Coordinates of C-alpha atoms in Angstrom, one line a residue:
A6 CA 0.0 0.0 0.0
E7 CA 2.9 2.4 0.8
A8 CA 4.5 1.7 -2.5
Q9 CA 1.3 2.1 -4.4
M10 CA 0.5 5.4 -2.8
F11 CA 3.9 6.8 -3.6
V12 CA 3.7 5.6 -7.2
R13 CA 0.4 7.5 -7.6
L14 CA 2.1 10.6 -6.0
L15 CA 5.1 10.2 -8.3
A16 CA 2.8 9.9 -11.3
L17 CA 1.2 13.2 -10.3
A18 CA 4.6 14.8 -9.9
S19 CA 5.7 13.5 -13.3
L20 CA 2.7 15.1 -14.9
G21 CA 3.5 18.4 -13.3
S22 CA 7.1 18.2 -14.4
A23 CA 6.1 17.3 -17.9
A24 CA 3.8 20.3 -18.0
A25 CA 6.5 22.6 -16.6
L26 CA 9.1 21.3 -19.1
T27 CA 6.7 21.8 -22.0
Y28 CA 6.1 25.4 -20.9
R29 CA 9.9 26.0 -20.6
H30 CA 10.4 24.5 -24.1
E31 CA 7.7 26.7 -25.6
H32 CA 9.1 29.8 -23.9
A33 CA 12.8 29.0 -24.3
S34 CA 15.4 31.6 -23.4
P35 CA 19.2 31.6 -23.4
R36 CA 19.3 31.3 -19.7
L37 CA 20.2 28.0 -17.9
S38 CA 17.4 25.8 -16.7
S39 CA 16.7 26.1 -12.9
A40 CA 18.2 22.7 -12.2
G41 CA 21.4 23.4 -14.1
A42 CA 21.7 26.8 -12.5
R43 CA 21.4 25.3 -9.1
L44 CA 24.2 22.8 -9.9
W45 CA 26.5 25.7 -10.7
S46 CA 25.3 27.9 -7.9
L47 CA 26.4 25.5 -5.2
R48 CA 30.1 25.3 -6.0
G49 CA 30.8 26.2 -2.3
G50 CA 34.2 27.9 -2.4
A51 CA 35.7 26.3 -5.4
T52 CA 37.4 28.8 -7.7
R53 CA 37.8 28.9 -11.5
A54 CA 41.0 28.0 -13.2
A55 CA 43.3 31.0 -13.9
G56 CA 42.9 32.5 -17.2
S57 CA 39.5 30.9 -17.9
G58 CA 38.1 34.2 -18.9
K59 CA 34.5 35.4 -18.5
P60 CA 31.8 32.8 -17.9
K61 CA 29.9 31.7 -21.0
R62 CA 26.5 31.4 -19.3
D63 CA 24.3 33.9 -17.5
E64 CA 24.2 34.1 -13.7
A65 CA 21.4 32.1 -12.0
R66 CA 18.8 34.4 -10.6
L67 CA 15.8 33.9 -8.3
S68 CA 12.6 34.7 -10.2
L69 CA 9.0 34.9 -8.9
K70 CA 8.0 32.2 -11.4
F71 CA 10.7 29.8 -10.0
A72 CA 9.6 30.6 -6.4
A73 CA 6.0 29.9 -7.2
Y74 CA 7.1 26.6 -8.9
V75 CA 9.0 25.5 -5.8
V76 CA 6.2 26.4 -3.4
A77 CA 3.7 24.6 -5.6
W78 CA 5.7 21.4 -5.4
A79 CA 5.7 21.5 -1.6
V80 CA 2.0 22.5 -1.2
V81 CA -0.1 21.2 -4.0
P82 CA 0.5 17.4 -3.5
T83 CA -0.5 17.8 0.2
L84 CA -3.6 19.9 -0.7
L85 CA -4.6 17.3 -3.3
R86 CA -4.1 14.5 -0.8
V87 CA -6.2 16.2 1.8
A88 CA -8.9 17.1 -0.7
Y89 CA -9.1 13.6 -2.0
A90 CA -9.4 12.3 1.6
Y91 CA -12.2 14.8 2.3
V92 CA -14.2 13.8 -0.8
T93 CA -13.9 10.1 -0.1
L94 CA -14.6 10.3 3.7
P95 CA -17.5 8.0 4.6
A96 CA -20.4 9.8 6.1
A97 CA -21.0 9.4 9.8
V98 CA -23.8 6.9 10.5
P99 CA -26.3 8.4 12.9
A100 CA -27.4 6.4 15.9
P101 CA -30.8 4.7 15.5
A102 CA -33.7 5.9 17.6
P103 CA -33.6 4.3 21.0
S104 CA -36.1 1.5 21.8
L105 CA -38.4 1.4 24.8
L106 CA -36.0 -0.8 26.8
Q107 CA -33.0 1.5 25.9
S108 CA -35.1 4.6 26.9
L109 CA -35.8 3.0 30.3
G110 CA -32.1 2.1 30.8
Y111 CA -32.4 -1.6 30.7
V112 CA -30.3 -1.9 27.5
S113 CA -27.5 0.4 26.5
A114 CA -28.1 2.5 23.4
P115 CA -25.5 2.2 20.5
A116 CA -23.3 5.2 20.1
A117 CA -23.1 7.1 16.8
S118 CA -20.0 6.4 14.8
A119 CA -17.5 9.2 14.9
P120 CA -16.5 10.7 11.5
E121 CA -12.9 9.9 10.4
A122 CA -10.4 12.7 10.8
L123 CA -8.8 14.3 7.8
P124 CA -5.1 13.5 7.3
L125 CA -3.9 17.0 7.9
P126 CA -0.1 17.5 7.8
Q127 CA 1.7 17.3 11.1
R128 CA 4.0 20.0 12.3
W129 CA 7.1 18.1 11.3
Q130 CA 5.7 17.6 7.8
V131 CA 5.1 21.4 7.5
A132 CA 8.7 22.0 8.7
V133 CA 10.1 19.6 6.1
A134 CA 8.2 21.2 3.3
A135 CA 9.1 24.7 4.5
A136 CA 12.8 23.9 4.8
W137 CA 12.9 22.3 1.4
V138 CA 11.3 25.5 -0.1
A139 CA 13.7 27.8 1.8
N140 CA 16.7 25.9 0.7
N141 CA 15.7 25.8 -3.0
L142 CA 15.1 29.5 -3.0
A143 CA 18.2 30.4 -1.0
V144 CA 20.6 28.7 -3.5
M145 CA 19.2 30.8 -6.4
V146 CA 19.9 34.2 -4.8
P147 CA 22.9 35.6 -6.8
G148 CA 25.9 37.4 -5.5
R149 CA 27.9 34.7 -3.6
Y150 CA 31.6 34.2 -3.9
D151 CA 31.1 31.2 -6.1
S152 CA 28.9 33.0 -8.6
R153 CA 30.2 33.2 -12.2
R154 CA 30.5 37.0 -12.1
A155 CA 32.6 36.9 -8.8
M156 CA 34.9 34.2 -10.1
A157 CA 35.4 35.9 -13.5
A158 CA 36.4 39.1 -11.7
E159 CA 39.0 37.3 -9.5
K160 CA 42.7 38.0 -10.2
A161 CA 44.7 35.0 -9.3
C162 CA 47.9 35.5 -7.3
A163 CA 50.3 33.3 -5.3
A164 CA 49.1 34.8 -2.0
T165 CA 45.5 33.8 -2.5
A166 CA 46.1 30.5 -4.3
N167 CA 43.8 27.7 -3.0
L168 CA 45.4 24.3 -2.9
F169 CA 42.3 22.3 -2.0
T170 CA 39.7 22.6 -4.9
P171 CA 37.7 19.9 -6.5
S172 CA 37.3 19.5 -10.3
G173 CA 34.1 20.9 -11.8
W174 CA 32.6 17.5 -12.6
A175 CA 32.4 16.8 -8.9
F176 CA 29.5 19.2 -8.5
A177 CA 27.3 17.1 -10.6
I178 CA 26.5 15.2 -7.4
W179 CA 24.1 18.1 -6.5
G180 CA 21.8 16.6 -9.2
P181 CA 21.0 13.4 -7.3
I182 CA 21.0 15.3 -4.0
F183 CA 18.4 17.8 -5.2
A184 CA 16.3 15.1 -7.0
G185 CA 16.6 12.7 -4.1
E186 CA 15.6 15.3 -1.5
W187 CA 12.7 16.5 -3.7
L188 CA 11.3 12.9 -3.8
M189 CA 12.1 12.5 -0.1
M190 CA 10.1 15.6 0.8
L191 CA 7.1 14.4 -1.3
Y192 CA 7.4 10.9 0.3
L193 CA 7.6 12.1 3.9
T194 CA 4.9 14.7 3.6
N195 CA 2.3 12.6 1.8
V196 CA 2.7 8.9 2.6
P197 CA 1.2 8.0 6.0
A198 CA 3.4 4.9 6.3
A199 CA 6.5 7.1 6.3
G200 CA 5.3 8.9 9.5
A201 CA 7.7 7.2 11.9
V202 CA 10.7 7.7 9.7
G203 CA 9.8 11.3 8.9
A204 CA 9.4 12.2 12.5
A205 CA 12.8 10.7 13.3
V206 CA 14.8 12.4 10.6
A207 CA 12.9 15.7 10.4
P208 CA 14.6 17.6 13.3
G209 CA 18.2 17.0 11.9
W210 CA 17.3 17.4 8.3
V211 CA 15.3 20.6 8.8
A212 CA 18.1 22.1 10.9
A213 CA 20.6 21.1 8.2
L214 CA 18.7 22.9 5.4
C215 CA 18.3 26.0 7.6
A216 CA 22.1 26.1 8.2
Q217 CA 22.7 25.6 4.5
A218 CA 20.3 28.5 3.7
A219 CA 22.3 30.6 6.2
W220 CA 25.5 29.6 4.4
C221 CA 23.9 30.9 1.1
A222 CA 23.3 34.2 2.9
A223 CA 26.7 34.5 4.5
F224 CA 28.9 33.3 1.6
R225 CA 28.9 36.6 -0.2
P226 CA 31.3 39.6 -0.3
S227 CA 28.5 41.9 0.9
V228 CA 28.1 39.9 4.2
C229 CA 31.4 38.3 5.0
G230 CA 34.7 39.7 3.8
P231 CA 37.7 37.4 3.3
G232 CA 38.6 37.6 7.0
L233 CA 35.2 36.3 8.0
L234 CA 35.0 33.4 5.6
W235 CA 35.4 31.1 8.5
V236 CA 31.7 31.8 9.3
P237 CA 30.4 30.2 6.1
A238 CA 32.8 27.3 6.7
G239 CA 31.3 26.9 10.2
L240 CA 27.8 27.0 8.8
L241 CA 28.6 24.2 6.3
A242 CA 30.1 22.2 9.2
T243 CA 26.9 22.8 11.1
T244 CA 24.9 21.6 8.1
G245 CA 27.0 18.4 8.1
A246 CA 26.6 17.9 11.9
C247 CA 22.8 18.2 11.6
L248 CA 22.7 15.8 8.7
A249 CA 24.7 13.4 10.8
V250 CA 22.0 13.6 13.4
A251 CA 19.3 12.7 10.8
H252 CA 21.5 10.0 9.3
R253 CA 22.1 8.3 12.7
A254 CA 18.4 8.5 13.6
L255 CA 17.6 6.8 10.3
R256 CA 20.2 4.1 10.6
A257 CA 18.8 3.2 14.1
M258 CA 15.5 2.3 12.4
A259 CA 14.5 -0.7 10.3
C260 CA 14.0 0.6 6.8
G261 CA 12.7 -1.1 3.8
P262 CA 14.0 -0.7 0.2
L263 CA 11.7 2.2 -0.6
T264 CA 12.7 4.1 2.5
N265 CA 16.4 3.4 1.8
A266 CA 16.1 4.7 -1.7
L267 CA 14.0 7.8 -0.9
V268 CA 15.3 8.8 2.5
R269 CA 18.6 7.2 3.4
W270 CA 20.4 7.7 0.2
P271 CA 19.6 11.4 -0.3
I272 CA 20.5 12.2 3.3
A273 CA 23.8 10.2 3.1
L274 CA 24.8 11.8 -0.2
H275 CA 24.1 15.3 1.2
F276 CA 25.9 14.4 4.4
G277 CA 29.0 13.2 2.7
W278 CA 29.2 16.1 0.2
I279 CA 28.6 18.8 2.7
S280 CA 31.3 17.4 4.9
A281 CA 33.7 17.6 2.0
A282 CA 32.4 21.1 1.1
S283 CA 33.0 22.4 4.6
L284 CA 36.7 21.5 4.2
V285 CA 36.8 23.2 0.8
N286 CA 35.4 26.3 2.5
L287 CA 37.9 26.2 5.2
N288 CA 40.8 26.0 2.7
N289 CA 39.2 28.8 0.8
W290 CA 39.2 31.0 3.9
L291 CA 42.9 30.3 4.5
A292 CA 43.7 31.2 0.9
R293 CA 41.7 34.5 0.9
V294 CA 43.4 35.7 4.1
R295 CA 46.7 35.2 2.4
S296 CA 48.0 32.5 4.7
P297 CA 51.6 31.3 4.2
L298 CA 52.0 28.6 1.6
P299 CA 53.3 26.0 4.1
L300 CA 50.2 26.5 6.2
K301 CA 47.9 26.1 3.1
E302 CA 49.7 22.9 2.1
A303 CA 49.4 21.5 5.6
A304 CA 45.7 22.5 5.7
A305 CA 45.0 20.7 2.4
S306 CA 46.7 17.5 3.6
A307 CA 45.0 17.7 7.0
S308 CA 41.7 18.1 5.1
V309 CA 42.3 14.8 3.3
V310 CA 43.1 13.1 6.6
A311 CA 40.0 14.6 8.3
A312 CA 37.7 13.5 5.4
V313 CA 39.0 9.9 5.5
A314 CA 38.8 9.9 9.3
A315 CA 35.2 11.0 9.1
A316 CA 34.4 8.4 6.5
A317 CA 36.0 5.7 8.7
Y318 CA 34.0 6.8 11.7
V319 CA 30.6 7.0 9.9
T320 CA 31.3 3.6 8.2
A321 CA 32.2 1.9 11.4
T322 CA 29.3 3.4 13.5
T323 CA 26.4 3.3 10.9
R324 CA 27.6 0.5 8.5
D325 CA 26.5 2.8 5.6
P326 CA 28.9 2.9 2.6
V327 CA 27.4 5.9 0.9
F328 CA 29.2 8.5 3.0
A329 CA 32.6 7.0 2.3
A330 CA 31.7 6.7 -1.4
V331 CA 31.0 10.4 -1.5
I332 CA 34.2 11.2 0.3
A333 CA 36.1 9.1 -2.3
W334 CA 34.3 11.0 -5.1
A335 CA 35.3 14.4 -3.5
L336 CA 38.9 13.4 -3.0
A337 CA 39.1 12.0 -6.5
A338 CA 37.9 15.4 -7.8
V339 CA 40.5 17.2 -5.7
A340 CA 43.3 15.0 -7.1
A341 CA 41.9 15.5 -10.6
D342 CA 41.8 19.2 -10.3
G343 CA 45.3 19.5 -8.9
A344 CA 44.7 23.1 -7.8
K345 CA 44.4 24.4 -11.4
S346 CA 43.9 27.9 -10.2
A347 CA 47.3 27.8 -8.5
R348 CA 49.3 26.5 -11.5
G349 CA 52.0 28.9 -12.5
L350 CA 51.7 30.7 -9.1
V351 CA 52.8 27.8 -6.8
A352 CA 55.7 25.4 -7.3
E353 CA 54.6 22.2 -9.1
A354 CA 56.3 20.1 -6.4
T355 CA 53.8 21.6 -3.9
L356 CA 50.8 20.8 -6.1
D357 CA 52.1 17.3 -6.8
R358 CA 52.3 16.6 -3.0
V359 CA 48.7 17.8 -2.5
R360 CA 47.5 15.6 -5.4
S361 CA 49.4 12.6 -4.1
V362 CA 47.8 13.0 -0.6
A363 CA 44.3 13.3 -2.2
R364 CA 44.9 10.2 -4.3
V365 CA 45.9 8.2 -1.2
G366 CA 42.9 9.5 0.7
C367 CA 40.6 8.6 -2.2
G368 CA 42.0 5.1 -2.2
A369 CA 41.5 4.7 1.5
A370 CA 37.8 5.9 1.2
V371 CA 37.3 3.3 -1.6
L372 CA 38.6 0.6 0.7
L373 CA 36.1 1.6 3.3
V374 CA 33.3 1.3 0.8
C375 CA 34.5 -2.1 -0.3
S376 CA 34.6 -3.3 3.3
L377 CA 30.8 -3.1 3.4
V378 CA 29.8 -4.0 -0.2

C-alpha cells in the first residue's frame, strides 16, 4: 500500500514536471534551466582556473516564477491528498432511535459512529516542506563568492592560491542530491506509512537545510569579507553535523528498500558532500586571508586526513557505505583538479604533493566502501 500510494504521487509529480518542461520549451530563453543553474550555484568555495576568462553562461537568478514553482511542489500534493481524503470520507452513521428498553435504561443505546479525521499534515511535515522550499530559493539568490561573475572578476595571485579545490565535474553530485531530497520531501509529507521515519529524521534534516540556507546568505562579499569566511565554513560544518543527526536516527530504524532509496540515500549523499564542502570552504578562507604557503599545504593535507577519518567513523558506526563513497568522489575530484587555479603561481612540487595525498585519501575511502559492499 505504501509503494502504491507513492507511485500515484510520483505519477502526479511527473505530470506536473512534464507540463513545466513543456512550458519552458515553448518559452525557451538563453538562460540556464533552474536545475542546471542550481548545480552551478552551489560550488561552495571552489574557484575557477586561472585565465579561464569570463563565464559563458548567464548568472542564475531567483525569479518569482521559479519561487511559485518550488512552493507549488511543496504545497499542491498535500492539498490534493487532503482534498481527496475529504471527498472520499465515509459519512457518519447516525445512531438509531432508542427502543423502549433503551429509553428505560435496561439496554445500552448504541453510540453514533464518529467521523474519520482528515489526514492533515503534522508539524514536522510542515517544517520539512518549508525547509525544502527555503533551501531551494536560497541557493538561487545571486551574489555569492562562487557566482560566475565573482569568479570571473578574481585575479589569481600566489598569495590567494587555494590548494584544495575539486574539479568541476564533482559538483554534478548536486543533481542526485536535489532530486533525491525532492522525492524525499514528497514521500515524507504525503505517505502515512512514512510517518515514523519522517518524525525521526525531520529535526536534523530541517536544521541542516536552515544552516545551508544561512550559508547561502553568509557566503557573499557583501556579508562576509575574506577575514570572516570562517563563518560560512562553520555554517557548512553545522549543516554536516545536523545531517549526521538525521543519518544516525535513520540508521537506528528498520528501513525497507523504498525508505532506503527515498530517504537514506539522499541524506547520506548530502551528508558526505557537505562534509567535504566544509573542508573546501575552510581552505578557501585560508587562501583568501593570504595564509603562508606551508600552512595552506598543511591544511590541504589535513583536510584529506579529516575527510578519511570522518568516512571511517561513519562507516564503522552506521555501516553505511554511501558516506565513504561520496568522500572518495570528492577526493578524486581534488586529485583530478590538482589546484588548477594555482598553477603557475605555486611550485609544481607543492601541487604534486597535494595531489598525491588526495589520491591516497581517495584510495582509503574506496577501501572503506569495499569493506561493506
